[in-house]
Coordinates of C-alpha atoms in Angstrom, one line a residue:
M1 CA 106.2 89.7 123.7
A2 CA 106.6 90.1 127.5
L3 CA 109.4 89.4 127.5
L4 CA 110.7 92.4 125.4
R5 CA 109.4 95.0 127.0
L6 CA 110.8 94.2 129.8
T7 CA 113.7 94.1 128.6
R8 CA 113.1 98.1 126.9
L9 CA 112.8 98.7 130.5
C10 CA 116.0 96.5 131.9
L11 CA 118.5 98.4 129.4
I12 CA 116.0 101.2 130.7
R13 CA 116.6 101.7 133.6
S14 CA 119.3 99.3 134.8
M15 CA 122.8 100.8 135.8
T16 CA 125.2 98.1 136.4
I17 CA 125.0 96.4 132.8
E18 CA 126.9 98.7 130.6
S19 CA 124.1 99.0 127.4
D20 CA 126.2 99.1 123.7
K21 CA 124.0 101.6 121.8
A22 CA 123.5 99.2 119.8
L23 CA 122.8 96.5 121.2
I24 CA 120.2 99.2 122.7
W25 CA 118.3 100.5 119.3
F26 CA 118.7 96.4 118.9
S27 CA 116.8 95.4 121.5
L28 CA 114.5 98.5 121.2
R29 CA 113.4 97.7 117.6
L30 CA 113.0 93.3 117.7
S31 CA 110.5 91.0 118.7
S32 CA 111.3 89.5 121.7
S33 CA 111.5 85.7 119.1
R34 CA 113.8 88.0 116.7
L35 CA 116.6 89.2 119.7
I36 CA 116.1 84.9 122.0
N37 CA 117.0 84.2 117.6
F38 CA 120.2 86.6 117.8
L39 CA 121.1 85.2 121.1
I40 CA 121.2 81.4 120.0
D41 CA 122.8 81.5 116.5
S42 CA 125.6 83.9 117.9
G43 CA 126.4 81.6 120.4
K44 CA 125.3 84.3 123.3
I45 CA 123.3 82.6 125.5
S46 CA 123.0 79.0 126.5
N47 CA 120.9 76.5 126.9
W48 CA 119.8 76.9 130.5
K49 CA 119.4 80.8 130.0
L50 CA 116.9 80.3 126.7
L51 CA 114.9 78.2 129.2
S52 CA 114.9 80.6 131.9
S53 CA 113.4 83.6 129.6
I54 CA 110.6 81.5 127.8
E55 CA 109.8 80.6 130.8
C56 CA 109.7 83.6 132.6
Q57 CA 107.9 85.3 129.6
S58 CA 105.5 81.9 130.5
N59 CA 105.1 82.9 133.5
Y60 CA 104.6 86.9 133.1
S61 CA 101.7 86.5 130.2
L62 CA 100.4 84.9 133.2
V63 CA 99.7 88.3 134.6
D64 CA 96.0 90.1 133.7
H65 CA 98.3 93.2 132.4
P66 CA 97.8 96.1 130.4
P67 CA 100.3 96.8 127.9
L68 CA 104.0 98.5 129.6
N69 CA 103.6 101.9 128.5
L70 CA 107.7 103.2 128.8
E71 CA 106.3 106.7 129.4
T72 CA 104.4 105.8 132.4
P73 CA 106.7 105.8 135.7
F74 CA 108.8 102.9 136.8
V75 CA 107.1 99.6 138.0
E76 CA 105.6 100.6 141.1
D77 CA 103.3 103.5 139.6
M78 CA 102.9 101.3 137.3
Y79 CA 101.7 98.2 138.8
S80 CA 101.4 98.7 142.2
A81 CA 98.0 99.8 142.4
R82 CA 95.7 96.7 140.5
F83 CA 98.9 94.2 140.5
P84 CA 99.8 94.4 144.2
R85 CA 100.5 90.4 144.2
S86 CA 101.9 90.3 141.9
K87 CA 105.9 92.6 142.1
S88 CA 107.0 88.9 143.2
R89 CA 107.0 87.3 139.5
L90 CA 107.2 90.5 137.9
W91 CA 110.5 91.1 139.6
L92 CA 110.9 87.8 138.7
T93 CA 110.5 88.0 135.0
I94 CA 113.2 91.3 135.1
I95 CA 116.4 90.3 136.5
C96 CA 115.9 87.0 133.8
A97 CA 115.5 88.9 131.0
S98 CA 118.1 90.8 132.3
L99 CA 120.5 88.1 132.0
T100 CA 119.8 87.0 128.8
I101 CA 120.5 90.5 127.4
A102 CA 123.7 90.6 129.4
S103 CA 124.8 87.5 128.3
A104 CA 124.2 89.1 124.6
I105 CA 126.7 92.2 125.7
G106 CA 130.6 91.7 124.3
S107 CA 131.9 91.1 121.5
A108 CA 128.7 90.9 119.2
N109 CA 128.2 91.6 115.8
I110 CA 124.1 92.9 115.6
P111 CA 122.5 92.2 112.3
A112 CA 120.1 94.1 110.4
L113 CA 117.4 95.7 111.9
S114 CA 115.8 94.8 107.7
Q115 CA 116.0 92.0 108.6
P116 CA 112.2 89.1 109.0
T117 CA 111.8 89.3 112.5
N118 CA 111.6 84.8 112.7
R119 CA 115.5 85.1 111.4
P120 CA 116.4 81.9 109.4
S121 CA 119.1 79.3 110.0
E122 CA 121.8 79.3 107.7
A123 CA 123.3 75.9 108.6
N124 CA 120.5 73.7 107.1
Q125 CA 117.3 74.6 105.0
T126 CA 115.8 71.8 103.8
P127 CA 113.1 70.1 105.8
T128 CA 112.9 66.3 107.5
P129 CA 110.7 64.1 104.6
A130 CA 107.9 63.4 107.3
V131 CA 107.2 67.4 107.4
I132 CA 107.4 67.1 103.2
K133 CA 105.1 64.4 103.7
S134 CA 102.2 65.9 105.7
I135 CA 102.1 69.1 103.3
R136 CA 101.9 66.8 100.6
Q137 CA 99.1 65.1 102.3
T138 CA 97.3 68.3 103.7
V139 CA 97.6 70.2 100.5
K140 CA 95.3 67.2 98.5
K141 CA 93.3 67.1 100.7
Q142 CA 92.5 70.1 100.6
F143 CA 92.9 71.4 97.8
R144 CA 92.3 67.8 95.3
V145 CA 96.5 68.8 93.7
A146 CA 98.0 66.0 93.1
Q147 CA 101.4 66.7 92.7
I148 CA 103.6 69.2 94.1
A149 CA 106.3 70.4 94.3
V150 CA 109.3 72.1 96.9
V151 CA 110.1 75.2 95.9
S152 CA 111.9 76.3 99.2
A153 CA 111.7 76.0 103.0
I154 CA 113.3 78.4 105.9
E155 CA 113.5 77.4 108.5
Q156 CA 111.7 79.4 111.4
N157 CA 111.3 80.2 115.3
W158 CA 107.8 80.2 115.6
S159 CA 106.5 82.3 118.4
D160 CA 103.9 80.5 119.5
G161 CA 103.0 76.1 120.5
C162 CA 100.2 78.4 116.8
L163 CA 102.7 78.4 115.1
G164 CA 102.1 82.3 114.9
L165 CA 98.4 81.3 113.3
S166 CA 96.3 81.5 116.2
K167 CA 93.2 81.4 115.1
A168 CA 89.9 83.4 117.5
E169 CA 89.8 82.2 120.9
E170 CA 92.5 79.9 119.9
V171 CA 94.9 78.9 123.4
C172 CA 98.5 78.7 121.8
T173 CA 101.6 77.0 124.0
M174 CA 103.7 80.5 124.5
A175 CA 107.6 78.9 124.2
I176 CA 108.9 79.0 121.3
V177 CA 108.7 76.2 118.3
P178 CA 111.6 75.4 115.7
G179 CA 110.5 74.3 112.8
W180 CA 109.8 75.2 108.8
R181 CA 108.4 77.5 106.4
V182 CA 107.2 75.7 103.4
E183 CA 106.3 77.0 100.2
V184 CA 104.4 74.5 97.8
S185 CA 103.4 74.6 93.9
D186 CA 101.7 72.6 91.5
K187 CA 103.3 75.1 89.2
L188 CA 100.5 77.1 88.9
Q189 CA 100.1 77.9 92.0
T190 CA 101.6 78.5 95.4
W191 CA 100.3 78.2 98.9
Y192 CA 103.0 78.5 102.2
Y193 CA 102.6 76.2 105.1
R194 CA 104.1 76.7 108.2
S195 CA 105.0 72.8 110.6
D196 CA 107.0 71.8 113.5
R197 CA 109.9 70.0 112.9
T198 CA 108.4 67.4 112.6
G199 CA 105.3 67.8 110.7
K200 CA 103.0 67.4 113.3
T201 CA 102.0 70.6 113.8
L202 CA 101.0 72.4 110.3
R203 CA 99.4 75.5 109.8
L204 CA 98.8 77.0 106.3
E205 CA 99.3 81.2 106.3
N206 CA 96.2 81.5 104.5
P207 CA 93.4 79.4 105.6
E208 CA 90.9 81.1 103.5
R209 CA 91.9 81.3 100.2
S210 CA 90.5 79.4 97.3
I211 CA 91.4 77.6 94.9
L212 CA 91.5 78.1 90.8
P213 CA 90.5 75.3 88.8
Q214 CA 94.0 74.1 86.8
P215 CA 92.2 75.4 83.1
V216 CA 90.8 78.7 85.0
A217 CA 94.4 79.1 86.1
S218 CA 96.4 78.5 83.6
K219 CA 95.3 81.5 81.5
L220 CA 95.2 83.5 84.2
I221 CA 99.5 82.8 84.1
Q222 CA 99.1 83.6 80.2
Q223 CA 97.2 86.1 80.2
V224 CA 99.7 87.4 83.0
A225 CA 103.1 86.5 80.9
K226 CA 101.0 88.2 78.0
E227 CA 100.9 91.3 79.2
T228 CA 104.6 91.3 81.5
N229 CA 106.4 90.0 79.2
I230 CA 107.5 87.3 82.0
Q231 CA 108.0 83.7 81.4
A232 CA 105.0 81.9 82.3
E233 CA 107.2 79.7 84.3
K234 CA 108.1 82.8 86.0
L235 CA 104.7 83.8 87.7
R236 CA 103.1 81.6 90.3
I237 CA 99.3 82.8 91.5
T238 CA 100.1 83.3 95.2
E239 CA 96.6 84.3 96.8
V240 CA 93.1 84.1 95.5
R241 CA 89.5 84.2 97.0
A242 CA 85.9 84.3 95.8
R243 CA 84.3 87.3 94.4
T244 CA 80.5 88.7 92.6
Y245 CA 81.7 91.3 89.9
D246 CA 79.5 93.9 87.7
G247 CA 80.1 94.6 84.2
C248 CA 83.4 96.1 84.7
L249 CA 84.8 92.8 87.3
G250 CA 84.7 95.3 90.1
I251 CA 87.6 97.8 88.5
Y252 CA 86.7 101.3 88.6
R253 CA 86.9 104.1 86.7
P254 CA 86.2 107.6 87.4
N255 CA 82.5 107.9 85.3
R256 CA 82.2 105.2 84.6
A257 CA 78.8 103.3 84.5
C258 CA 79.2 99.6 84.9
P259 CA 76.3 96.5 84.2
K260 CA 74.6 95.7 87.3
I261 CA 74.9 92.3 86.5
A262 CA 76.1 89.3 89.0
I263 CA 79.4 88.1 87.6
Q264 CA 80.6 85.5 89.7
G265 CA 84.7 85.1 89.6
W266 CA 88.2 85.1 91.5
Q267 CA 90.5 87.8 92.8
A268 CA 94.2 86.2 92.4
I269 CA 97.8 87.9 93.2
V270 CA 99.8 86.6 91.1
T271 CA 103.7 87.1 91.6
S272 CA 106.7 86.9 89.7
S273 CA 110.7 87.7 90.9
D274 CA 110.2 90.9 91.9
R275 CA 106.6 92.2 91.1
T276 CA 102.9 91.4 92.5
Y277 CA 100.6 91.8 90.3
L278 CA 96.1 91.7 90.9
Y279 CA 93.8 90.7 88.5
H280 CA 90.5 89.8 88.4
L281 CA 88.3 87.4 85.6
N282 CA 85.4 84.6 85.5
Q283 CA 85.1 81.7 86.3
N284 CA 86.2 80.1 83.0
A285 CA 88.7 82.6 82.6
D286 CA 87.0 84.1 79.4
R287 CA 86.8 88.0 80.8
I288 CA 90.5 88.2 82.6
A289 CA 92.1 92.1 83.5
Q290 CA 94.2 93.9 85.2
N291 CA 93.8 95.5 88.7
E292 CA 97.1 98.0 87.2
T293 CA 95.8 100.6 90.6
A294 CA 96.8 97.7 93.0
S295 CA 99.3 96.1 91.2
G296 CA 103.3 96.8 90.7
A297 CA 103.9 96.2 94.5
K298 CA 108.3 95.4 94.9
R299 CA 108.4 91.5 96.2
K300 CA 110.0 93.2 99.5
I301 CA 105.7 93.9 99.3
N302 CA 103.5 91.0 100.3
V303 CA 100.4 91.4 98.9
S304 CA 97.4 89.7 100.3
F305 CA 93.7 90.2 100.7
G306 CA 92.3 91.5 104.9
T307 CA 88.7 91.5 106.0
F308 CA 89.4 93.9 109.0
G309 CA 86.8 93.3 110.8
E310 CA 87.9 94.6 113.7
I311 CA 88.0 98.5 112.3
A312 CA 84.9 101.0 112.5
P313 CA 83.1 101.9 109.5
L314 CA 83.1 105.4 108.5
A315 CA 80.0 107.5 109.8
A316 CA 77.9 108.6 107.5
T317 CA 79.2 112.1 107.9
E318 CA 83.1 110.5 107.4
I319 CA 84.8 110.7 103.9
F320 CA 88.1 109.6 104.8
R321 CA 90.2 108.5 108.2
S322 CA 93.7 107.2 108.8
S323 CA 94.1 104.8 111.4
T324 CA 97.8 103.8 113.1
S325 CA 98.2 101.1 114.6
G326 CA 100.6 98.3 115.8
D327 CA 103.4 99.7 117.6
L328 CA 104.8 98.7 121.2
T329 CA 103.0 100.9 122.9
G330 CA 99.9 100.9 122.2
R331 CA 98.7 103.5 120.6
M332 CA 96.8 104.3 117.9
M333 CA 95.5 107.2 116.1
S334 CA 93.3 108.2 114.0
T335 CA 92.6 111.7 111.5
V336 CA 89.4 111.9 110.0
L337 CA 88.6 114.2 107.5
T338 CA 84.6 115.1 107.5
Q339 CA 81.6 116.6 106.1
D340 CA 82.5 120.4 106.9
G341 CA 85.5 119.9 105.6
K342 CA 87.3 119.5 109.9
I343 CA 90.4 117.7 109.7
T344 CA 89.8 116.3 113.4
R345 CA 92.9 113.7 115.1
Y346 CA 92.4 111.5 117.5
Q347 CA 94.4 109.5 120.0
S348 CA 94.8 107.5 122.7
S349 CA 96.8 104.5 124.5
P350 CA 95.8 101.2 126.9
T351 CA 96.3 104.0 129.7
A352 CA 95.4 107.6 128.4
R353 CA 92.9 109.0 126.0
F354 CA 93.5 111.9 124.6
A355 CA 90.5 114.6 123.2
P356 CA 89.9 115.2 119.8
I357 CA 92.1 118.1 117.9
V358 CA 90.9 120.0 115.2
I359 CA 93.8 120.7 113.1
K360 CA 92.8 122.3 110.0
T361 CA 89.2 123.0 108.0
L362 CA 88.9 122.5 104.4
S363 CA 87.5 125.5 102.3
I364 CA 85.1 124.2 100.1
D365 CA 87.1 124.2 97.6
R366 CA 90.6 122.0 98.2
L367 CA 87.6 119.3 99.7
N368 CA 86.0 118.2 97.0
A369 CA 89.5 118.9 94.9
F370 CA 90.4 115.9 97.2
K371 CA 87.5 113.9 96.4
K372 CA 88.3 114.2 93.2
T373 CA 92.3 113.0 94.0
L374 CA 90.8 109.6 95.9
A375 CA 88.6 109.2 91.8
N376 CA 91.4 110.1 89.8
R377 CA 93.6 107.9 91.9
Q378 CA 91.3 105.1 91.1
F379 CA 91.3 104.4 95.0
P380 CA 88.0 101.6 95.5
N381 CA 90.8 99.1 93.3
L382 CA 92.7 99.1 96.4
N383 CA 89.5 97.7 98.6
G384 CA 90.2 94.7 100.5
L385 CA 94.0 95.0 100.3
I386 CA 97.2 94.7 102.3
Y387 CA 100.8 95.6 101.9
L388 CA 103.2 95.0 104.2
T389 CA 107.0 93.6 104.7
S390 CA 107.9 91.7 107.4
A391 CA 107.9 94.8 110.2
A392 CA 104.6 94.3 110.3
V393 CA 105.7 91.3 112.9
A394 CA 108.2 92.9 115.2
D395 CA 105.9 96.2 116.4
Y396 CA 106.3 98.3 113.5
P397 CA 103.1 100.3 113.2
T398 CA 100.9 99.7 110.1
T399 CA 97.7 102.3 108.5
T400 CA 94.9 102.0 107.5
Y401 CA 93.2 103.9 105.1
Q402 CA 89.7 104.0 104.5
S403 CA 86.6 105.5 102.8
Q404 CA 82.9 104.7 102.7
S405 CA 84.0 102.3 100.3
T406 CA 87.3 101.0 101.1
A407 CA 89.9 100.3 103.3
A408 CA 93.5 99.1 102.4
Q409 CA 96.0 98.8 104.7
F410 CA 100.3 99.3 104.3
I411 CA 103.2 99.2 106.7
D412 CA 105.2 103.3 105.5
L413 CA 108.7 102.1 106.2
E414 CA 108.7 100.0 102.4
K415 CA 106.6 103.7 100.6
Q416 CA 108.7 103.5 97.5
S417 CA 107.6 99.6 97.3
L418 CA 104.3 100.4 97.2
P419 CA 102.2 100.1 93.8
K420 CA 102.4 103.9 92.8
S421 CA 98.5 104.6 92.6
L422 CA 98.3 104.5 96.0
Q423 CA 102.1 106.2 96.8
Q424 CA 99.8 109.5 94.6
S425 CA 97.1 108.8 97.4
I426 CA 99.1 108.8 100.6
S427 CA 100.7 111.7 99.2
S428 CA 98.3 113.8 98.6
W429 CA 96.5 112.4 102.4
E430 CA 99.9 113.6 104.1
S431 CA 99.8 116.8 101.6
L432 CA 96.2 117.9 103.3
V433 CA 97.0 117.2 106.8
A434 CA 99.7 118.5 107.2
P435 CA 100.1 121.6 109.7
I436 CA 99.1 125.1 108.3
K437 CA 102.7 127.0 107.9
G438 CA 103.3 130.0 110.7
L439 CA 101.1 128.2 112.6

C-alpha cells in the first residue's frame, strides 16, 4: 500500500518520466501487489527491481506515518514537521518506486481495471501435492470431513506473510508471498483456503464459519434445487453461521407477528454458477426458508457474513446512516437521518475534520414514508451481510447502510449485480439525500 501511494506521488510530481495517461490511471486505481504482478508477468521488471521495491515498501512501513493525502502539499509540507529524521528514507523509497514505474513504461499492454487485485498466473494452475495434502489434512481436522475434492486452484501473490488474512494484533512479514487460492468441496459444502507455495502456511478464508452436518446439508441442497430449478450437483454451500431464530426463522415481513420462541439453527449461503442465495434453517432442516430479500446477487458479487464490530451503532435519535470509506485518501463520509427529519453530512480525513452540514430537512410525511419504504423493502433481512467484489481490496470505497436493527455493506461498483431489494433501498436513499433542485 505504501509503495502504491508513493508511486502515485512519483507519477504526479515527476517531470522526468514521460508518463502514459493509461499507465497513470492504471497505477492510480490498483493496489501495489497487483501492480507488481503486472510488471513481473509482462517482463517489464527484473528480480532485483522487484526486491528493491519490496525492500522500499518494507522500509517505508517502518515509519510511523499517516495515510498520504494527495490533496496535501508534497513531502516537505507533509512530513517535515512530524518526521524530520525520516526524509532520507522517504526519498530513497520514492526513488525506488520511480525506478519500478519507469521500467514498466514502454510497449506494455495495460490490463483491464476489472481484473482481480491478485491477478492469477496463467502458466500453471495445479498446486503441488504438498499443498493439496496440507489442505486435506486441515479440512479433516477442522471439519471432520474425510473425503474432499479440489474444485479449483488459482495462483496468487499474497500481499504479506499472513496471506492477506491477518488476525487482530498479528504481525505479518511485509513481503509478497507467491501461493494459491484453493477451493475444496465434499460435494455439498465448499471451503476456500490460501497457501504459500509449499503448503506450510495455510489459512481458511472464513475461519469463523460453521459446518452443517451432512444430512442437514443434503436436505438444504435438495430444497434449493427444488426452488430454483438448478441441478443439485451445481449447488454449493459456501458459508454457514449458527443462529438463534424466532418463530419466523428470523425472516422479517411487514406487519407480521412472529412467535417469541428460540429456534436454534443456521444461516447458509448457497451458490450456483451465476447466483447466490441465502437460506435460514433449523438444526435438523425440518424447516428451511429462503431469505428472498438477501438472495439473487450475481456471482460477480462475493456474499459473506460480517460482524461490523468497528462500526458505531446508531444513536437513539438516528433513523438511518450511510457511511462510505476505504479509499486510498483515508476519507470517510457519513450521511445521517435523524428523528427531527434533518439529513446531516459528516466528513473526515486522516489530516482534517470538517464541520457537519445539514443538507436538507424532511417533512414528517416524507420521513414516515422513508421508514415505510425500509419496511416494505424488508431491509432488516439484510442484517449482517456483505456484498463486495475484488475491487474492494484495491482501495475502491465500500458503503455501509445502518438502521437501528440492521447493518449491511456493499460496493456500488456493481449495483446491478446486487439483490433487487438492496438496489431499491439504495435508490430510495440516494433520492432522499439528493440536493434540492434549484438550490
